[in-house]
Amino acid sequence: MTEEAIIQGCKQDDPKAQKAFYDRFAPKMFGVCKRYIKRYEEAEDLLIEGLFKAIDKIDSYSGNGSFEGWVRRIVVNECLMFLRKKTPLSVSIEVHPTDAPTNQNIEDDLAAQDILALLDQLPTGYRTVFNLFVIEGYKHREIAEILEVSINTSKSQLILAKKRMKELLEKLEYLR
Amino acid sequence: MDKQDKLFEAFRKNQHKLEEMPAPQSWDRLRHRLDNRKKQAPIRSISRLLSMAAAIVGLVVLVTAVVTLSNPTKRQARNAQEVPASSSSVLQKAIAEHTYRNHHQLALQQGVEEGLPTKLLVSKIATRPLLIPKKKG
């Protein structure tokens, strides 16, 4: 089923289209949830909630821009709302660590379990900023708005996350 | 911070490895939620209709009350028309008695001045004292 057919089918509450939507987006979006949320079961719950909202609000998809990007934003928002309830992300950390680009070579082939292990080692604030900046591609100004923190807090959390990541990558012998 | 950092690049390149089909029950849970939504939809629309009707009735009652209260002269006129003549005279008598009692009490407390010689203080039965001009001759 094409993406357009899935969208039209979901708008008409067609169960086949809904299943096709799930088959296409559930694996990718589950990956997104796992990056933000440590516990597997919680990540799964948020995935279902996010996909449900995407199907429920499919009429609000204008058709401009990537449909996958639209679904992803809903799922990411779902994760952020969950984290906000659970952890106060707005705690301000105004340290000023120095940042240096990673000069060492990193093995291209990071294993999935190592990526999760690395992310799991980060405190929630670092992990969230890292995901939003590195993977989702948001700017610090946007992250500050989303998480209701200052731009400096977003920057310092990312630098601290990177520092911690490097230490862990060295331990796992990914850095050369 | 440089988005092209090698560490970030490595993460971006490998993030797809986290993709995974969730447990088969996940689809059942999602389908269940979608089915419930369909069942709830008519109930939701009925309750929305009922609440709209209640809001309209409430608005009508409110407007009527405001209009009635803001126009007291009409109401008073209507009430006055409704009061029978006999009750009106009883009311007038009661008011006169009350006024007389008040004046009498005041006079006892303050004393009564004689006033001008051309005037004579005369009491009138069942009404308050009145100062009437003395008749010449």
PDB file of C-alpha atoms in Angstrom:
ATOM      1  CA  MET A   1       0.000   0.000   0.000  1.00  0.00           C
ATOM      2  CA  THR A   2       1.376   3.426  -0.920  1.00  0.00           C
ATOM      3  CA  GLU A   3       1.793   6.178   1.647  1.00  0.00           C
ATOM      4  CA  GLU A   4      -0.987   8.179  -0.012  1.00  0.00           C
ATOM      5  CA  ALA A   5      -3.326   5.157   0.119  1.00  0.00           C
ATOM      6  CA  ILE A   6      -2.470   4.653   3.800  1.00  0.00           C
ATOM      7  CA  ILE A   7      -3.255   8.284   4.592  1.00  0.00           C
ATOM      8  CA  GLN A   8      -6.551   8.256   2.690  1.00  0.00           C
ATOM      9  CA  GLY A   9      -7.506   4.875   4.186  1.00  0.00           C
ATOM     10  CA  CYS A  10      -6.760   6.047   7.741  1.00  0.00           C
ATOM     11  CA  LYS A  11      -8.874   9.152   7.129  1.00  0.00           C
ATOM     12  CA  GLN A  12     -11.778   6.834   6.325  1.00  0.00           C
ATOM     13  CA  ASP A  13     -11.132   4.555   9.326  1.00  0.00           C
ATOM     14  CA  ASP A  14     -10.185   1.647   7.069  1.00  0.00           C
ATOM     15  CA  PRO A  15      -8.710  -1.135   9.303  1.00  0.00           C
ATOM     16  CA  LYS A  16      -6.466  -2.373   6.475  1.00  0.00           C
ATOM     17  CA  ALA A  17      -4.919   1.064   6.068  1.00  0.00           C
ATOM     18  CA  GLN A  18      -4.473   1.352   9.827  1.00  0.00           C
ATOM     19  CA  LYS A  19      -2.638  -1.971   9.903  1.00  0.00           C
ATOM     20  CA  ALA A  20      -0.476  -0.899   6.974  1.00  0.00           C
ATOM     21  CA  PHE A  21       0.286   2.351   8.831  1.00  0.00           C
ATOM     22  CA  TYR A  22       1.321   0.349  11.882  1.00  0.00           C
ATOM     23  CA  ASP A  23       3.498  -2.062   9.895  1.00  0.00           C
ATOM     24  CA  ARG A  24       5.263   0.791   8.155  1.00  0.00           C
ATOM     25  CA  PHE A  25       5.857   3.153  11.050  1.00  0.00           C
ATOM     26  CA  ALA A  26       5.856   1.077  14.257  1.00  0.00           C
ATOM     27  CA  PRO A  27       9.458  -0.225  13.930  1.00  0.00           C
ATOM     28  CA  LYS A  28      10.939   3.217  13.155  1.00  0.00           C
ATOM     29  CA  MET A  29       8.932   4.984  15.816  1.00  0.00           C
ATOM     30  CA  PHE A  30       9.736   2.303  18.363  1.00  0.00           C
ATOM     31  CA  GLY A  31      13.406   3.099  17.704  1.00  0.00           C
ATOM     32  CA  VAL A  32      12.631   6.768  18.412  1.00  0.00           C
ATOM     33  CA  CYS A  33      10.860   5.913  21.676  1.00  0.00           C
ATOM     34  CA  LYS A  34      13.730   3.690  22.819  1.00  0.00           C
ATOM     35  CA  ARG A  35      16.191   6.549  22.315  1.00  0.00           C
ATOM     36  CA  TYR A  36      14.244   8.779  24.694  1.00  0.00           C
ATOM     37  CA  ILE A  37      12.850   6.305  27.204  1.00  0.00           C
ATOM     38  CA  LYS A  38      14.950   3.854  29.194  1.00  0.00           C
ATOM     39  CA  ARG A  39      12.320   1.272  30.079  1.00  0.00           C
ATOM     40  CA  TYR A  40      11.265  -0.987  27.213  1.00  0.00           C
ATOM     41  CA  GLU A  41       7.639  -1.328  28.375  1.00  0.00           C
ATOM     42  CA  GLU A  42       7.239   2.409  28.788  1.00  0.00           C
ATOM     43  CA  ALA A  43       8.708   2.971  25.324  1.00  0.00           C
ATOM     44  CA  GLU A  44       6.147   0.525  23.929  1.00  0.00           C
ATOM     45  CA  ASP A  45       3.266   2.265  25.720  1.00  0.00           C
ATOM     46  CA  LEU A  46       4.345   5.627  24.333  1.00  0.00           C
ATOM     47  CA  LEU A  47       4.678   4.167  20.849  1.00  0.00           C
ATOM     48  CA  ILE A  48       1.059   2.980  20.945  1.00  0.00           C
ATOM     49  CA  GLU A  49      -0.122   6.318  22.322  1.00  0.00           C
ATOM     50  CA  GLY A  50       1.823   8.211  19.663  1.00  0.00           C
ATOM     51  CA  LEU A  51       0.585   6.058  16.777  1.00  0.00           C
ATOM     52  CA  PHE A  52      -2.978   6.270  18.081  1.00  0.00           C
ATOM     53  CA  LYS A  53      -2.788  10.064  18.162  1.00  0.00           C
ATOM     54  CA  ALA A  54      -1.289  10.149  14.670  1.00  0.00           C
ATOM     55  CA  ILE A  55      -4.176   8.074  13.252  1.00  0.00           C
ATOM     56  CA  ASP A  56      -6.761   9.971  15.305  1.00  0.00           C
ATOM     57  CA  LYS A  57      -5.493  13.369  14.134  1.00  0.00           C
ATOM     58  CA  ILE A  58      -4.625  12.341  10.592  1.00  0.00           C
ATOM     59  CA  ASP A  59      -7.061  14.928   9.212  1.00  0.00           C
ATOM     60  CA  SER A  60      -4.761  17.649  10.538  1.00  0.00           C
ATOM     61  CA  TYR A  61      -1.897  16.445   8.311  1.00  0.00           C
ATOM     62  CA  SER A  62      -1.841  19.099   5.607  1.00  0.00           C
ATOM     63  CA  GLY A  63       0.023  17.019   3.044  1.00  0.00           C
ATOM     64  CA  ASN A  64       2.922  19.453   2.952  1.00  0.00           C
ATOM     65  CA  GLY A  65       6.201  18.005   4.095  1.00  0.00           C
ATOM     66  CA  SER A  66       7.156  14.480   4.990  1.00  0.00           C
ATOM     67  CA  PHE A  67       4.426  12.309   6.466  1.00  0.00           C
ATOM     68  CA  GLU A  68       7.013  10.271   8.354  1.00  0.00           C
ATOM     69  CA  GLY A  69       8.404  13.502   9.833  1.00  0.00           C
ATOM     70  CA  TRP A  70       4.879  14.453  10.954  1.00  0.00           C
ATOM     71  CA  VAL A  71       4.353  11.085  12.649  1.00  0.00           C
ATOM     72  CA  ARG A  72       7.808  11.301  14.226  1.00  0.00           C
ATOM     73  CA  ARG A  73       7.062  14.718  15.727  1.00  0.00           C
ATOM     74  CA  ILE A  74       3.908  13.354  17.357  1.00  0.00           C
ATOM     75  CA  VAL A  75       5.819  10.401  18.803  1.00  0.00           C
ATOM     76  CA  VAL A  76       8.702  12.608  20.034  1.00  0.00           C
ATOM     77  CA  ASN A  77       6.183  14.985  21.651  1.00  0.00           C
ATOM     78  CA  GLU A  78       4.562  12.043  23.370  1.00  0.00           C
ATOM     79  CA  CYS A  79       7.954  10.990  24.802  1.00  0.00           C
ATOM     80  CA  LEU A  80       8.740  14.547  25.912  1.00  0.00           C
ATOM     81  CA  MET A  81       5.377  14.919  27.642  1.00  0.00           C
ATOM     82  CA  PHE A  82       6.010  11.676  29.472  1.00  0.00           C
ATOM     83  CA  LEU A  83       9.490  12.795  30.528  1.00  0.00           C
ATOM     84  CA  ARG A  84       8.182  16.172  31.660  1.00  0.00           C
ATOM     85  CA  LYS A  85       5.673  14.456  33.927  1.00  0.00           C
ATOM     86  CA  LYS A  86       8.267  12.079  35.293  1.00  0.00           C
ATOM     87  CA  THR A  87      11.409  14.200  35.455  1.00  0.00           C
ATOM     88  CA  PRO A  88      11.682  17.959  35.828  1.00  0.00           C
ATOM     89  CA  LEU A  89      13.514  18.762  32.596  1.00  0.00           C
ATOM     90  CA  SER A  90      13.388  22.453  33.354  1.00  0.00           C
ATOM     91  CA  VAL A  91      16.093  22.199  36.027  1.00  0.00           C
ATOM     92  CA  SER A  92      18.615  24.786  34.968  1.00  0.00           C
ATOM     93  CA  ILE A  93      22.236  23.761  34.691  1.00  0.00           C
ATOM     94  CA  GLU A  94      24.340  26.799  34.015  1.00  0.00           C
ATOM     95  CA  VAL A  95      27.804  25.247  33.952  1.00  0.00           C
ATOM     96  CA  HIS A  96      30.141  26.370  31.194  1.00  0.00           C
ATOM     97  CA  PRO A  97      32.088  23.349  30.069  1.00  0.00           C
ATOM     98  CA  THR A  98      34.479  23.725  27.174  1.00  0.00           C
ATOM     99  CA  ASP A  99      33.658  21.936  24.002  1.00  0.00           C
ATOM    100  CA  ALA A 100      36.139  20.416  21.627  1.00  0.00           C
ATOM    101  CA  PRO A 101      35.300  18.551  18.437  1.00  0.00           C
ATOM    102  CA  THR A 102      35.895  14.822  18.490  1.00  0.00           C
ATOM    103  CA  ASN A 103      39.212  14.350  16.697  1.00  0.00           C
ATOM    104  CA  GLN A 104      39.603  10.648  17.280  1.00  0.00           C
ATOM    105  CA  ASN A 105      38.131   8.247  14.795  1.00  0.00           C
ATOM    106  CA  ILE A 106      35.013   6.446  15.850  1.00  0.00           C
ATOM    107  CA  GLU A 107      34.210   3.064  14.442  1.00  0.00           C
ATOM    108  CA  ASP A 108      31.346   3.513  12.030  1.00  0.00           C
ATOM    109  CA  ASP A 109      29.659   0.359  13.120  1.00  0.00           C
ATOM    110  CA  LEU A 110      28.112   1.095  16.511  1.00  0.00           C
ATOM    111  CA  ALA A 111      26.091  -1.880  17.672  1.00  0.00           C
ATOM    112  CA  ALA A 112      22.444  -1.260  18.563  1.00  0.00           C
ATOM    113  CA  GLN A 113      22.851  -2.524  22.108  1.00  0.00           C
ATOM    114  CA  ASP A 114      25.865  -0.243  22.575  1.00  0.00           C
ATOM    115  CA  ILE A 115      23.926   2.787  21.364  1.00  0.00           C
ATOM    116  CA  LEU A 116      21.210   2.024  23.903  1.00  0.00           C
ATOM    117  CA  ALA A 117      23.806   1.293  26.592  1.00  0.00           C
ATOM    118  CA  LEU A 118      25.462   4.654  25.908  1.00  0.00           C
ATOM    119  CA  LEU A 119      22.173   6.527  26.031  1.00  0.00           C
ATOM    120  CA  ASP A 120      21.137   4.676  29.187  1.00  0.00           C
ATOM    121  CA  GLN A 121      24.254   5.955  30.930  1.00  0.00           C
ATOM    122  CA  LEU A 122      23.188   9.548  30.412  1.00  0.00           C
ATOM    123  CA  PRO A 123      20.953  11.428  32.832  1.00  0.00           C
ATOM    124  CA  THR A 124      17.507  12.207  31.360  1.00  0.00           C
ATOM    125  CA  GLY A 125      18.316  15.862  30.619  1.00  0.00           C
ATOM    126  CA  TYR A 126      21.542  15.060  28.718  1.00  0.00           C
ATOM    127  CA  ARG A 127      19.856  12.248  26.840  1.00  0.00           C
ATOM    128  CA  THR A 128      16.887  14.359  25.799  1.00  0.00           C
ATOM    129  CA  VAL A 129      18.982  17.291  24.582  1.00  0.00           C
ATOM    130  CA  PHE A 130      21.368  14.892  22.812  1.00  0.00           C
ATOM    131  CA  ASN A 131      18.485  13.228  20.955  1.00  0.00           C
ATOM    132  CA  LEU A 132      16.814  16.500  20.016  1.00  0.00           C
ATOM    133  CA  PHE A 133      20.041  18.094  18.779  1.00  0.00           C
ATOM    134  CA  VAL A 134      21.908  15.204  17.197  1.00  0.00           C
ATOM    135  CA  ILE A 135      19.148  13.017  15.774  1.00  0.00           C
ATOM    136  CA  GLU A 136      16.120  15.263  15.395  1.00  0.00           C
ATOM    137  CA  GLY A 137      18.273  18.173  14.247  1.00  0.00           C
ATOM    138  CA  TYR A 138      16.761  20.909  16.412  1.00  0.00           C
ATOM    139  CA  LYS A 139      18.745  24.066  17.219  1.00  0.00           C
ATOM    140  CA  HIS A 140      19.524  25.057  20.798  1.00  0.00           C
ATOM    141  CA  ARG A 141      16.982  27.894  20.610  1.00  0.00           C
ATOM    142  CA  GLU A 142      14.272  25.415  19.610  1.00  0.00           C
ATOM    143  CA  ILE A 143      15.315  22.901  22.275  1.00  0.00           C
ATOM    144  CA  ALA A 144      15.220  25.659  24.890  1.00  0.00           C
ATOM    145  CA  GLU A 145      11.651  26.448  23.849  1.00  0.00           C
ATOM    146  CA  ILE A 146      10.543  22.808  23.765  1.00  0.00           C
ATOM    147  CA  LEU A 147      12.042  21.920  27.142  1.00  0.00           C
ATOM    148  CA  GLU A 148      11.401  25.337  28.712  1.00  0.00           C
ATOM    149  CA  VAL A 149      15.051  25.798  29.663  1.00  0.00           C
ATOM    150  CA  SER A 150      17.563  28.488  28.805  1.00  0.00           C
ATOM    151  CA  ILE A 151      19.656  28.231  25.648  1.00  0.00           C
ATOM    152  CA  ASN A 152      22.786  27.972  27.828  1.00  0.00           C
ATOM    153  CA  THR A 153      21.278  25.029  29.705  1.00  0.00           C
ATOM    154  CA  SER A 154      20.635  23.254  26.419  1.00  0.00           C
ATOM    155  CA  LYS A 155      24.193  23.938  25.239  1.00  0.00           C
ATOM    156  CA  SER A 156      25.863  22.850  28.458  1.00  0.00           C
ATOM    157  CA  GLN A 157      23.759  19.683  28.679  1.00  0.00           C
ATOM    158  CA  LEU A 158      24.827  18.712  25.188  1.00  0.00           C
ATOM    159  CA  ILE A 159      28.519  19.330  25.925  1.00  0.00           C
ATOM    160  CA  LEU A 160      28.291  17.289  29.112  1.00  0.00           C
ATOM    161  CA  ALA A 161      26.438  14.527  27.258  1.00  0.00           C
ATOM    162  CA  LYS A 162      29.160  14.434  24.604  1.00  0.00           C
ATOM    163  CA  LYS A 163      31.896  14.335  27.222  1.00  0.00           C
ATOM    164  CA  ARG A 164      30.240  11.421  28.981  1.00  0.00           C
ATOM    165  CA  MET A 165      29.700   9.658  25.649  1.00  0.00           C
ATOM    166  CA  LYS A 166      33.387   9.936  24.729  1.00  0.00           C
ATOM    167  CA  GLU A 167      34.441   8.395  28.020  1.00  0.00           C
ATOM    168  CA  LEU A 168      32.046   5.518  27.489  1.00  0.00           C
ATOM    169  CA  LEU A 169      33.091   5.022  23.866  1.00  0.00           C
ATOM    170  CA  GLU A 170      36.712   4.806  24.976  1.00  0.00           C
ATOM    171  CA  LYS A 171      35.758   2.161  27.497  1.00  0.00           C
ATOM    172  CA  LEU A 172      33.931   0.219  24.806  1.00  0.00           C
ATOM    173  CA  GLU A 173      36.976   0.692  22.510  1.00  0.00           C
ATOM    174  CA  TYR A 174      35.062   2.488  19.789  1.00  0.00           C
ATOM    175  CA  LEU A 175      37.440   5.465  19.866  1.00  0.00           C
ATOM    176  CA  ARG A 176      40.793   5.108  18.166  1.00  0.00           C
TER     177      ARG A 176
ATOM    178  CA  MET B   1      28.343  23.281  18.494  1.00  0.00           C
ATOM    179  CA  ASP B   2      29.334  21.588  15.284  1.00  0.00           C
ATOM    180  CA  LYS B   3      26.585  19.305  14.030  1.00  0.00           C
ATOM    181  CA  GLN B   4      29.225  17.495  11.958  1.00  0.00           C
ATOM    182  CA  ASP B   5      31.084  16.204  15.008  1.00  0.00           C
ATOM    183  CA  LYS B   6      32.316  12.649  14.406  1.00  0.00           C
ATOM    184  CA  LEU B   7      30.553  11.363  17.476  1.00  0.00           C
ATOM    185  CA  PHE B   8      27.263  12.804  16.328  1.00  0.00           C
ATOM    186  CA  GLU B   9      27.781  11.449  12.838  1.00  0.00           C
ATOM    187  CA  ALA B  10      28.330   7.974  14.246  1.00  0.00           C
ATOM    188  CA  PHE B  11      25.074   8.163  16.143  1.00  0.00           C
ATOM    189  CA  ARG B  12      23.103   9.431  13.174  1.00  0.00           C
ATOM    190  CA  LYS B  13      24.492   6.713  10.953  1.00  0.00           C
ATOM    191  CA  ASN B  14      23.612   3.934  13.371  1.00  0.00           C
ATOM    192  CA  GLN B  15      20.312   5.082  14.833  1.00  0.00           C
ATOM    193  CA  HIS B  16      18.361   2.912  12.386  1.00  0.00           C
ATOM    194  CA  LYS B  17      19.718  -0.099  14.233  1.00  0.00           C
ATOM    195  CA  LEU B  18      17.307   0.678  17.055  1.00  0.00           C
ATOM    196  CA  GLU B  19      14.368   0.059  14.729  1.00  0.00           C
ATOM    197  CA  GLU B  20      12.472  -2.970  15.858  1.00  0.00           C
ATOM    198  CA  MET B  21       8.987  -4.366  15.468  1.00  0.00           C
ATOM    199  CA  PRO B  22       7.286  -4.137  18.873  1.00  0.00           C
ATOM    200  CA  ALA B  23       5.601  -7.139  20.445  1.00  0.00           C
ATOM    201  CA  PRO B  24       2.612  -8.496  18.448  1.00  0.00           C
ATOM    202  CA  GLN B  25       0.254  -7.484  21.280  1.00  0.00           C
ATOM    203  CA  SER B  26       1.070  -3.863  20.512  1.00  0.00           C
ATOM    204  CA  TRP B  27      -1.004  -3.950  17.342  1.00  0.00           C
ATOM    205  CA  ASP B  28      -3.920  -5.521  19.239  1.00  0.00           C
ATOM    206  CA  ARG B  29      -3.722  -2.764  21.841  1.00  0.00           C
ATOM    207  CA  LEU B  30      -3.658  -0.070  19.166  1.00  0.00           C
ATOM    208  CA  ARG B  31      -6.558  -1.661  17.265  1.00  0.00           C
ATOM    209  CA  HIS B  32      -8.529  -1.920  20.513  1.00  0.00           C
ATOM    210  CA  ARG B  33      -8.018   1.791  21.164  1.00  0.00           C
ATOM    211  CA  LEU B  34      -9.059   2.647  17.620  1.00  0.00           C
ATOM    212  CA  ASP B  35     -12.194   0.467  17.932  1.00  0.00           C
ATOM    213  CA  ASN B  36     -13.127   2.125  21.232  1.00  0.00           C
ATOM    214  CA  ARG B  37     -12.772   5.499  19.604  1.00  0.00           C
ATOM    215  CA  LYS B  38     -15.354   4.519  16.978  1.00  0.00           C
ATOM    216  CA  LYS B  39     -17.802   3.336  19.662  1.00  0.00           C
ATOM    217  CA  GLN B  40     -17.315   6.454  21.741  1.00  0.00           C
ATOM    218  CA  ALA B  41     -17.793   8.814  18.823  1.00  0.00           C
ATOM    219  CA  PRO B  42     -21.670   8.655  18.669  1.00  0.00           C
ATOM    220  CA  ILE B  43     -21.925   8.870  22.474  1.00  0.00           C
ATOM    221  CA  ARG B  44     -19.648  11.877  22.382  1.00  0.00           C
ATOM    222  CA  SER B  45     -21.773  13.576  19.721  1.00  0.00           C
ATOM    223  CA  ILE B  46     -25.016  12.918  21.670  1.00  0.00           C
ATOM    224  CA  SER B  47     -23.543  14.321  24.858  1.00  0.00           C
ATOM    225  CA  ARG B  48     -22.261  17.306  22.895  1.00  0.00           C
ATOM    226  CA  LEU B  49     -25.781  17.913  21.538  1.00  0.00           C
ATOM    227  CA  LEU B  50     -27.279  17.650  25.019  1.00  0.00           C
ATOM    228  CA  SER B  51     -24.779  20.065  26.476  1.00  0.00           C
ATOM    229  CA  MET B  52     -25.449  22.515  23.644  1.00  0.00           C
ATOM    230  CA  ALA B  53     -29.208  22.293  24.283  1.00  0.00           C
ATOM    231  CA  ALA B  54     -28.651  22.838  28.017  1.00  0.00           C
ATOM    232  CA  ALA B  55     -26.474  25.847  27.264  1.00  0.00           C
ATOM    233  CA  ILE B  56     -29.174  27.381  25.016  1.00  0.00           C
ATOM    234  CA  VAL B  57     -31.892  26.831  27.666  1.00  0.00           C
ATOM    235  CA  GLY B  58     -29.621  28.371  30.296  1.00  0.00           C
ATOM    236  CA  LEU B  59     -28.976  31.374  28.081  1.00  0.00           C
ATOM    237  CA  VAL B  60     -32.689  31.921  27.440  1.00  0.00           C
ATOM    238  CA  VAL B  61     -33.437  31.750  31.189  1.00  0.00           C
ATOM    239  CA  LEU B  62     -30.612  34.176  31.935  1.00  0.00           C
ATOM    240  CA  VAL B  63     -31.722  36.686  29.276  1.00  0.00           C
ATOM    241  CA  THR B  64     -35.347  36.522  30.508  1.00  0.00           C
ATOM    242  CA  ALA B  65     -34.244  37.108  34.099  1.00  0.00           C
ATOM    243  CA  VAL B  66     -32.056  40.056  33.137  1.00  0.00           C
ATOM    244  CA  VAL B  67     -34.811  41.676  31.045  1.00  0.00           C
ATOM    245  CA  THR B  68     -37.404  41.223  33.809  1.00  0.00           C
ATOM    246  CA  LEU B  69     -35.159  42.612  36.541  1.00  0.00           C
ATOM    247  CA  SER B  70     -33.922  45.540  34.486  1.00  0.00           C
ATOM    248  CA  ASN B  71     -37.509  46.775  33.915  1.00  0.00           C
ATOM    249  CA  PRO B  72     -38.907  47.245  37.483  1.00  0.00           C
ATOM    250  CA  THR B  73     -41.407  50.032  36.659  1.00  0.00           C
ATOM    251  CA  LYS B  74     -43.520  47.720  34.569  1.00  0.00           C
ATOM    252  CA  ARG B  75     -43.356  45.078  37.232  1.00  0.00           C
ATOM    253  CA  GLN B  76     -44.292  47.517  39.952  1.00  0.00           C
ATOM    254  CA  ALA B  77     -47.139  48.867  37.872  1.00  0.00           C
ATOM    255  CA  ARG B  78     -48.400  45.364  37.312  1.00  0.00           C
ATOM    256  CA  ASN B  79     -48.123  44.585  41.036  1.00  0.00           C
ATOM    257  CA  ALA B  80     -49.963  47.780  41.918  1.00  0.00           C
ATOM    258  CA  GLN B  81     -52.765  46.811  39.565  1.00  0.00           C
ATOM    259  CA  GLU B  82     -52.936  43.410  41.123  1.00  0.00           C
ATOM    260  CA  VAL B  83     -53.335  44.772  44.701  1.00  0.00           C
ATOM    261  CA  PRO B  84     -57.068  45.130  45.569  1.00  0.00           C
ATOM    262  CA  ALA B  85     -58.429  48.500  46.664  1.00  0.00           C
ATOM    263  CA  SER B  86     -59.273  47.348  50.198  1.00  0.00           C
ATOM    264  CA  SER B  87     -55.684  46.208  50.853  1.00  0.00           C
ATOM    265  CA  SER B  88     -54.444  49.538  49.533  1.00  0.00           C
ATOM    266  CA  SER B  89     -56.474  51.516  52.075  1.00  0.00           C
ATOM    267  CA  VAL B  90     -55.389  49.209  54.907  1.00  0.00           C
ATOM    268  CA  LEU B  91     -51.793  49.808  53.916  1.00  0.00           C
ATOM    269  CA  GLN B  92     -52.246  53.592  53.829  1.00  0.00           C
ATOM    270  CA  LYS B  93     -53.851  53.518  57.289  1.00  0.00           C
ATOM    271  CA  ALA B  94     -50.976  51.452  58.679  1.00  0.00           C
ATOM    272  CA  ILE B  95     -48.430  53.893  57.274  1.00  0.00           C
ATOM    273  CA  ALA B  96     -50.296  56.870  58.763  1.00  0.00           C
ATOM    274  CA  GLU B  97     -50.422  55.224  62.201  1.00  0.00           C
ATOM    275  CA  HIS B  98     -46.749  54.404  62.058  1.00  0.00           C
ATOM    276  CA  THR B  99     -45.861  57.986  61.115  1.00  0.00           C
ATOM    277  CA  TYR B 100     -48.064  59.385  63.884  1.00  0.00           C
ATOM    278  CA  ARG B 101     -46.423  57.145  66.474  1.00  0.00           C
ATOM    279  CA  ASN B 102     -43.002  58.286  65.329  1.00  0.00           C
ATOM    280  CA  HIS B 103     -43.914  61.979  65.521  1.00  0.00           C
ATOM    281  CA  HIS B 104     -45.558  61.509  68.912  1.00  0.00           C
ATOM    282  CA  GLN B 105     -42.464  59.821  70.327  1.00  0.00           C
ATOM    283  CA  LEU B 106     -40.304  62.627  68.976  1.00  0.00           C
ATOM    284  CA  ALA B 107     -42.536  65.260  70.483  1.00  0.00           C
ATOM    285  CA  LEU B 108     -42.401  63.596  73.908  1.00  0.00           C
ATOM    286  CA  GLN B 109     -38.618  63.522  73.780  1.00  0.00           C
ATOM    287  CA  GLN B 110     -38.038  67.055  72.511  1.00  0.00           C
ATOM    288  CA  GLY B 111     -41.051  68.882  73.964  1.00  0.00           C
ATOM    289  CA  VAL B 112     -43.591  70.853  71.930  1.00  0.00           C
ATOM    290  CA  GLU B 113     -43.067  74.467  71.066  1.00  0.00           C
ATOM    291  CA  GLU B 114     -46.055  76.712  71.093  1.00  0.00           C
ATOM    292  CA  GLY B 115     -45.112  78.410  67.900  1.00  0.00           C
ATOM    293  CA  LEU B 116     -46.467  81.612  66.527  1.00  0.00           C
ATOM    294  CA  PRO B 117     -49.536  83.091  68.200  1.00  0.00           C
ATOM    295  CA  THR B 118     -51.265  83.170  64.832  1.00  0.00           C
ATOM    296  CA  LYS B 119     -51.021  79.412  64.659  1.00  0.00           C
ATOM    297  CA  LEU B 120     -52.981  76.938  66.690  1.00  0.00           C
ATOM    298  CA  LEU B 121     -51.921  73.402  67.485  1.00  0.00           C
ATOM    299  CA  VAL B 122     -54.835  71.124  66.770  1.00  0.00           C
ATOM    300  CA  SER B 123     -54.908  67.359  66.917  1.00  0.00           C
ATOM    301  CA  LYS B 124     -56.859  65.432  64.372  1.00  0.00           C
ATOM    302  CA  ILE B 125     -58.355  62.064  65.152  1.00  0.00           C
ATOM    303  CA  ALA B 126     -56.320  59.112  63.935  1.00  0.00           C
ATOM    304  CA  THR B 127     -53.892  61.244  61.979  1.00  0.00           C
ATOM    305  CA  ARG B 128     -50.725  63.055  62.813  1.00  0.00           C
ATOM    306  CA  PRO B 129     -50.854  66.551  64.413  1.00  0.00           C
ATOM    307  CA  LEU B 130     -51.114  69.354  61.934  1.00  0.00           C
ATOM    308  CA  LEU B 131     -50.453  73.047  62.246  1.00  0.00           C
ATOM    309  CA  ILE B 132     -53.375  74.902  60.793  1.00  0.00           C
ATOM    310  CA  PRO B 133     -53.789  78.674  60.597  1.00  0.00           C
ATOM    311  CA  LYS B 134     -55.956  80.227  63.301  1.00  0.00           C
ATOM    312  CA  LYS B 135     -59.331  81.392  61.969  1.00  0.00           C
ATOM    313  CA  LYS B 136     -59.783  85.103  62.179  1.00  0.00           C
ATOM    314  CA  GLY B 137     -62.853  86.394  64.001  1.00  0.00           C
TER     315      GLY B 137
END
